Every structure is written in structure tokens, then in C-alpha cells.
Amino acid sequence: MKLTPHKRFGAVALTGALALALAACSSTSSAEPGETSGAGGGSAAELSGSLAGAGASSQEKAVAGWIAGFNDTYPDVAVSYDAAGSGGGREQFLSGGVQFAGSDAALKPEEIEKAAERCFGGEALELPLYISPIAVVYNLPDLDTEHLQLSAATIARIFNREITTWDDPAIAAENPDVTLPSTGIIPVNRNDESGTTENFTEYLAAASDGAWPHEASGDWPLSGGQSGKGTQGMIDTVSGAEGAIGYADASRAGDLGTVALKVGDEYVPFSAEAAAKVVDASPAAADATDKRLVVELDRTTTEKGAYPLVLVSYSIACSTYDSESDANNVKAYLSYVASPEGQERAADPSVAGSAPISDDLRTKVQAAIDAITVAS
């Protein structure tokens, strides 16, 4: 499927050892220990003020971990994050309400244009710093199997409300050794504009062989039915109704059942390693730049062990700020997030269980961060 510029996701995954100096180096000179890569330099003691972000609820747990780690070094910077959803975060960023945003979808062409004004003549940075599988979650507590096996076509027909009971022949054919209940299926969708929804519907549109008749979109295309606001709202709704099925960042699946997706001739459950396989070789988007590190993701891969239902959440910031404090704080915070320490913190299963970015991607990300400057 040919993706439009705003429907491109992915990034290179898997981590290795990279010197922590990348997260602290200055774009103009070698930093002394404890200095930031902020515009004009500055020690940890000199960084202060507030730093506000908003956006994707999928990376909420990771952001909480990043803020805690960042404040270990920079305790005088008050960092906040409003998990308002990808669309809400981009809107707040473009209106100047926050200094950075998180989004599971890349900026749309019209948003890229708006960013030039918001960024004081500069441009938006789009940095793929959170990589995670999306889990298809279900509430069938008595089902005697670790993972229900489903193809993209069957999932599409479930969410399009064509398959209405769990013992439907299409589900049974993919799970011959499982005793399926006659329980009614309750599809649950997000009711806010959501990058997770856009990733999910993009997967269905690309991989279901025509079973999903709708365009990929951050807004759910069907009216009515059960829904939840944000990732937590999705999980709460599915958890509260036996027979329910939904989709959410895999770090939030909890005790719900999760689907193993059909990839080629096998069924693959989600994992950071499986997500890494599908994003590792993803090419850059046609309109990517050295500051907008947007990439395409192959949703129809048949690579063994790959899990194609993956989201990449971008950290969005300005290349130019009107305040030296904002520039310094954004550079220091994003440098921490991109560092091996920051990525490993988010990868901890007790935090978010995400897939760390690769050393090669980190080098490109840090170069974009180091280019942040103050408007003259």
C-alpha cells in the first residue's frame, strides 16, 4: 500500500552500547562532564524552569520514566506531559501551548507548514524515540490458550462488525485446538483522534486482503459501538466487558488476552524483539529530512518472527525557539530520551517494555537535537 506522508511509521530498532557522551555533547564544542547540549551550553545547575509536553497516551509510561531519569540530573526543570492523544498533542504543540509533543503519527503536510510559524521560522523535528508493538487485546478469562490466533482479515471482519460471536467459523478455523465460547464479540475502539488507531487501521487496510473497507485514519471510521478515551480508556472498557476486543500499546495489555498475528505461515505474538524485526530495515519516507526522521513500515511483511502491528511514536519539537531556556531544556531532555540510558529505562518491562532505538538511529537523532537553536 502506498502511504501518504502522514501515514508513515517505523524506525530502526535494537540497541547496542554507544557512548553516553552522545547524549551530552554540544553541537559547537566538546562538553565538560555535566554540561548539556543546550544552545549556549550550561551545566545541570543552570538548567531550570518548566518544560511542557503533550500527546500520545501510548508512550505515557515511558515518558514518566524519562522524566524521572531526567530529573535525577536536572532537578530544577519541571517537566510535565499531558497524555491528550496524538492529535491533541500535535494541536497543543502547533498552537504554542507546549514545547514538545508525542505523536504516534507523523505530522500531516498542513501541520508541517504550520510548524514553520510556530517554530519562529525554523521547522519541526520528528524523532522516532518510542517503538512498541500494538496488542490486539480481548477479555475471555476462561479461554484455554495463551494467545488466540487471528489473521488480519479475521481481525478486520471483527472490527467491521461482520463477525459477531467468538465461536464463528472463521475464528475456529484459525484456532482448531481451542474450545471457543458462543459469547458475543464487543469491538472497542478509541473515541479520540489517536495515532494508535491510525497505526491499527493502516495495518488492517494493508494486510487484510480487502477485508477492511475503510481508509487508514486516526479517527475511528464506524459510528456507535463501545469506545474508550485514550489508552487507559480503551483498556478499562475492554476489561469491563467479557467478550470485548480492542487494541492498545502492548505495554498496557496487563492481564487481558492478546492475539498472535498471522505472518506468512506462522502466528507471532507481540514482543519488543518481534517489533524490532519488522522496523529494523524500514526505509526512510520519501519526504524525510535530517530533522524529520520519518520512515515507512511494511505492514505486509512475511519475515519469520516479525510482528507487523507496530507503532512508532515521534517526539516532536522545534528546531528554533524564541527562549534560550526552552532551547536548552528541550535539547537536554530529548538528549536524555535518545541516550542509551533513556532508551534502556523505557525498555524495562516495569516501565514500558519498548524496543530501544539502534546506535545508527541515535546518531541521526542526536544530530537533529544538537541543531536546535535560539531565534535571532
CSV table of N, CA, C and O in Angstrom, one decimal, residues 148-159 162-178 180-181 185 211 260 262 267:
chain,number,residue,atom,x,y,z
A,148,LEU,N,-4.8,-16.2,21.4
A,148,LEU,CA,-5.8,-16.5,20.3
A,148,LEU,C,-5.1,-16.2,19.0
A,148,LEU,O,-4.3,-15.2,18.9
A,149,GLN,N,-5.2,-17.0,18.0
A,149,GLN,CA,-4.5,-16.8,16.7
A,149,GLN,C,-5.5,-16.2,15.7
A,149,GLN,O,-6.6,-16.8,15.4
A,150,LEU,N,-5.1,-15.1,15.1
A,150,LEU,CA,-6.0,-14.4,14.2
A,150,LEU,C,-5.2,-13.8,13.0
A,150,LEU,O,-4.1,-13.2,13.2
A,151,SER,N,-5.8,-13.9,11.8
A,151,SER,CA,-5.2,-13.2,10.7
A,151,SER,C,-5.7,-11.8,10.6
A,151,SER,O,-6.7,-11.4,11.2
A,152,ALA,N,-5.0,-10.9,9.8
A,152,ALA,CA,-5.5,-9.5,9.7
A,152,ALA,C,-6.9,-9.5,9.1
A,152,ALA,O,-7.7,-8.6,9.5
A,153,ALA,N,-7.2,-10.4,8.2
A,153,ALA,CA,-8.6,-10.4,7.6
A,153,ALA,C,-9.6,-10.7,8.6
A,153,ALA,O,-10.7,-10.1,8.6
A,154,THR,N,-9.4,-11.7,9.5
A,154,THR,CA,-10.4,-12.0,10.5
A,154,THR,C,-10.5,-10.9,11.5
A,154,THR,O,-11.6,-10.5,11.9
A,155,ILE,N,-9.4,-10.2,11.9
A,155,ILE,CA,-9.5,-9.1,12.8
A,155,ILE,C,-10.3,-8.0,12.1
A,155,ILE,O,-11.1,-7.3,12.8
A,156,ALA,N,-10.0,-7.7,10.9
A,156,ALA,CA,-10.8,-6.7,10.1
A,156,ALA,C,-12.3,-6.9,10.2
A,156,ALA,O,-13.1,-6.0,10.4
A,157,ARG,N,-12.7,-8.2,9.9
A,157,ARG,CA,-14.1,-8.5,9.9
A,157,ARG,C,-14.7,-8.4,11.3
A,157,ARG,O,-15.9,-8.0,11.4
A,158,ILE,N,-13.9,-8.7,12.3
A,158,ILE,CA,-14.4,-8.5,13.7
A,158,ILE,C,-14.7,-7.0,14.0
A,158,ILE,O,-15.7,-6.6,14.5
A,159,PHE,N,-13.7,-6.2,13.7
A,159,PHE,CA,-13.8,-4.7,14.0
A,159,PHE,C,-14.8,-4.0,13.0
A,159,PHE,O,-15.3,-2.9,13.3
A,162,GLU,N,-18.7,-7.7,11.3
A,162,GLU,CA,-19.2,-8.8,10.4
A,162,GLU,C,-19.2,-10.1,11.2
A,162,GLU,O,-20.1,-10.9,11.0
A,163,ILE,N,-18.2,-10.3,12.0
A,163,ILE,CA,-18.1,-11.5,12.8
A,163,ILE,C,-18.5,-11.1,14.2
A,163,ILE,O,-17.9,-10.2,14.8
A,164,THR,N,-19.6,-11.7,14.7
A,164,THR,CA,-20.2,-11.2,15.9
A,164,THR,C,-20.2,-12.1,17.2
A,164,THR,O,-20.5,-11.7,18.3
A,165,THR,N,-19.7,-13.4,17.0
A,165,THR,CA,-19.6,-14.3,18.1
A,165,THR,C,-18.2,-14.9,18.1
A,165,THR,O,-17.6,-15.1,17.0
A,166,TRP,N,-17.7,-15.3,19.3
A,166,TRP,CA,-16.3,-15.8,19.4
A,166,TRP,C,-16.2,-17.3,18.8
A,166,TRP,O,-15.1,-17.7,18.5
A,167,ASP,N,-17.3,-18.0,18.6
A,167,ASP,CA,-17.2,-19.3,18.0
A,167,ASP,C,-17.5,-19.3,16.5
A,167,ASP,O,-17.8,-20.3,15.9
A,168,ASP,N,-17.4,-18.1,15.9
A,168,ASP,CA,-17.6,-18.0,14.4
A,168,ASP,C,-16.6,-18.9,13.7
A,168,ASP,O,-15.5,-19.1,14.1
A,169,PRO,N,-17.1,-19.6,12.6
A,169,PRO,CA,-16.2,-20.5,11.9
A,169,PRO,C,-14.9,-19.9,11.4
A,169,PRO,O,-13.8,-20.6,11.4
A,170,ALA,N,-14.8,-18.6,11.1
A,170,ALA,CA,-13.5,-18.0,10.7
A,170,ALA,C,-12.5,-18.0,11.9
A,170,ALA,O,-11.3,-18.3,11.6
A,171,ILE,N,-13.0,-17.7,13.1
A,171,ILE,CA,-12.1,-17.8,14.2
A,171,ILE,C,-11.7,-19.2,14.6
A,171,ILE,O,-10.6,-19.5,14.9
A,172,ALA,N,-12.7,-20.1,14.5
A,172,ALA,CA,-12.5,-21.5,14.8
A,172,ALA,C,-11.4,-22.1,13.9
A,172,ALA,O,-10.6,-23.0,14.3
A,173,ALA,N,-11.5,-21.8,12.6
A,173,ALA,CA,-10.6,-22.3,11.6
A,173,ALA,C,-9.1,-22.0,11.9
A,173,ALA,O,-8.2,-22.8,11.6
A,174,GLU,N,-8.9,-20.8,12.6
A,174,GLU,CA,-7.5,-20.4,12.9
A,174,GLU,C,-7.1,-20.9,14.3
A,174,GLU,O,-5.9,-20.8,14.7
A,175,ASN,N,-8.0,-21.5,15.0
A,175,ASN,CA,-7.8,-22.0,16.4
A,175,ASN,C,-8.4,-23.4,16.6
A,175,ASN,O,-9.3,-23.6,17.4
A,176,PRO,N,-7.9,-24.4,15.8
A,176,PRO,CA,-8.6,-25.7,15.8
A,176,PRO,C,-8.5,-26.4,17.1
A,176,PRO,O,-9.3,-27.3,17.4
A,177,ASP,N,-7.5,-26.1,18.0
A,177,ASP,CA,-7.4,-26.8,19.2
A,177,ASP,C,-8.0,-26.0,20.4
A,177,ASP,O,-7.7,-26.4,21.6
A,178,VAL,N,-8.7,-25.0,20.2
A,178,VAL,CA,-9.3,-24.2,21.2
A,178,VAL,C,-10.8,-24.3,21.2
A,178,VAL,O,-11.4,-24.2,20.2
A,180,LEU,N,-14.0,-22.6,21.7
A,180,LEU,CA,-14.4,-21.2,21.7
A,180,LEU,C,-15.8,-21.0,22.3
A,180,LEU,O,-16.7,-21.8,22.0
A,181,PRO,N,-16.0,-20.0,23.1
A,181,PRO,CA,-17.4,-19.8,23.6
A,181,PRO,C,-18.3,-19.1,22.6
A,181,PRO,O,-17.8,-18.5,21.6
A,185,ILE,N,-19.2,-10.9,20.5
A,185,ILE,CA,-18.0,-10.1,20.4
A,185,ILE,C,-18.4,-8.6,20.6
A,185,ILE,O,-19.3,-8.2,20.0
A,211,ALA,N,-10.4,-7.0,3.3
A,211,ALA,CA,-11.5,-7.2,4.3
A,211,ALA,C,-11.8,-5.9,5.1
A,211,ALA,O,-12.9,-5.8,5.7
A,260,ALA,N,-2.0,-13.5,18.8
A,260,ALA,CA,-0.8,-13.8,17.9
A,260,ALA,C,-1.3,-13.6,16.5
A,260,ALA,O,-2.2,-14.2,16.0
A,262,LYS,N,-1.2,-13.6,12.4
A,262,LYS,CA,-0.7,-14.4,11.3
A,262,LYS,C,0.3,-13.6,10.4
A,262,LYS,O,0.0,-12.6,9.9
A,267,TYR,N,2.0,-17.8,13.3
A,267,TYR,CA,1.3,-16.9,14.2
A,267,TYR,C,2.3,-16.3,15.2
A,267,TYR,O,3.0,-17.1,15.9
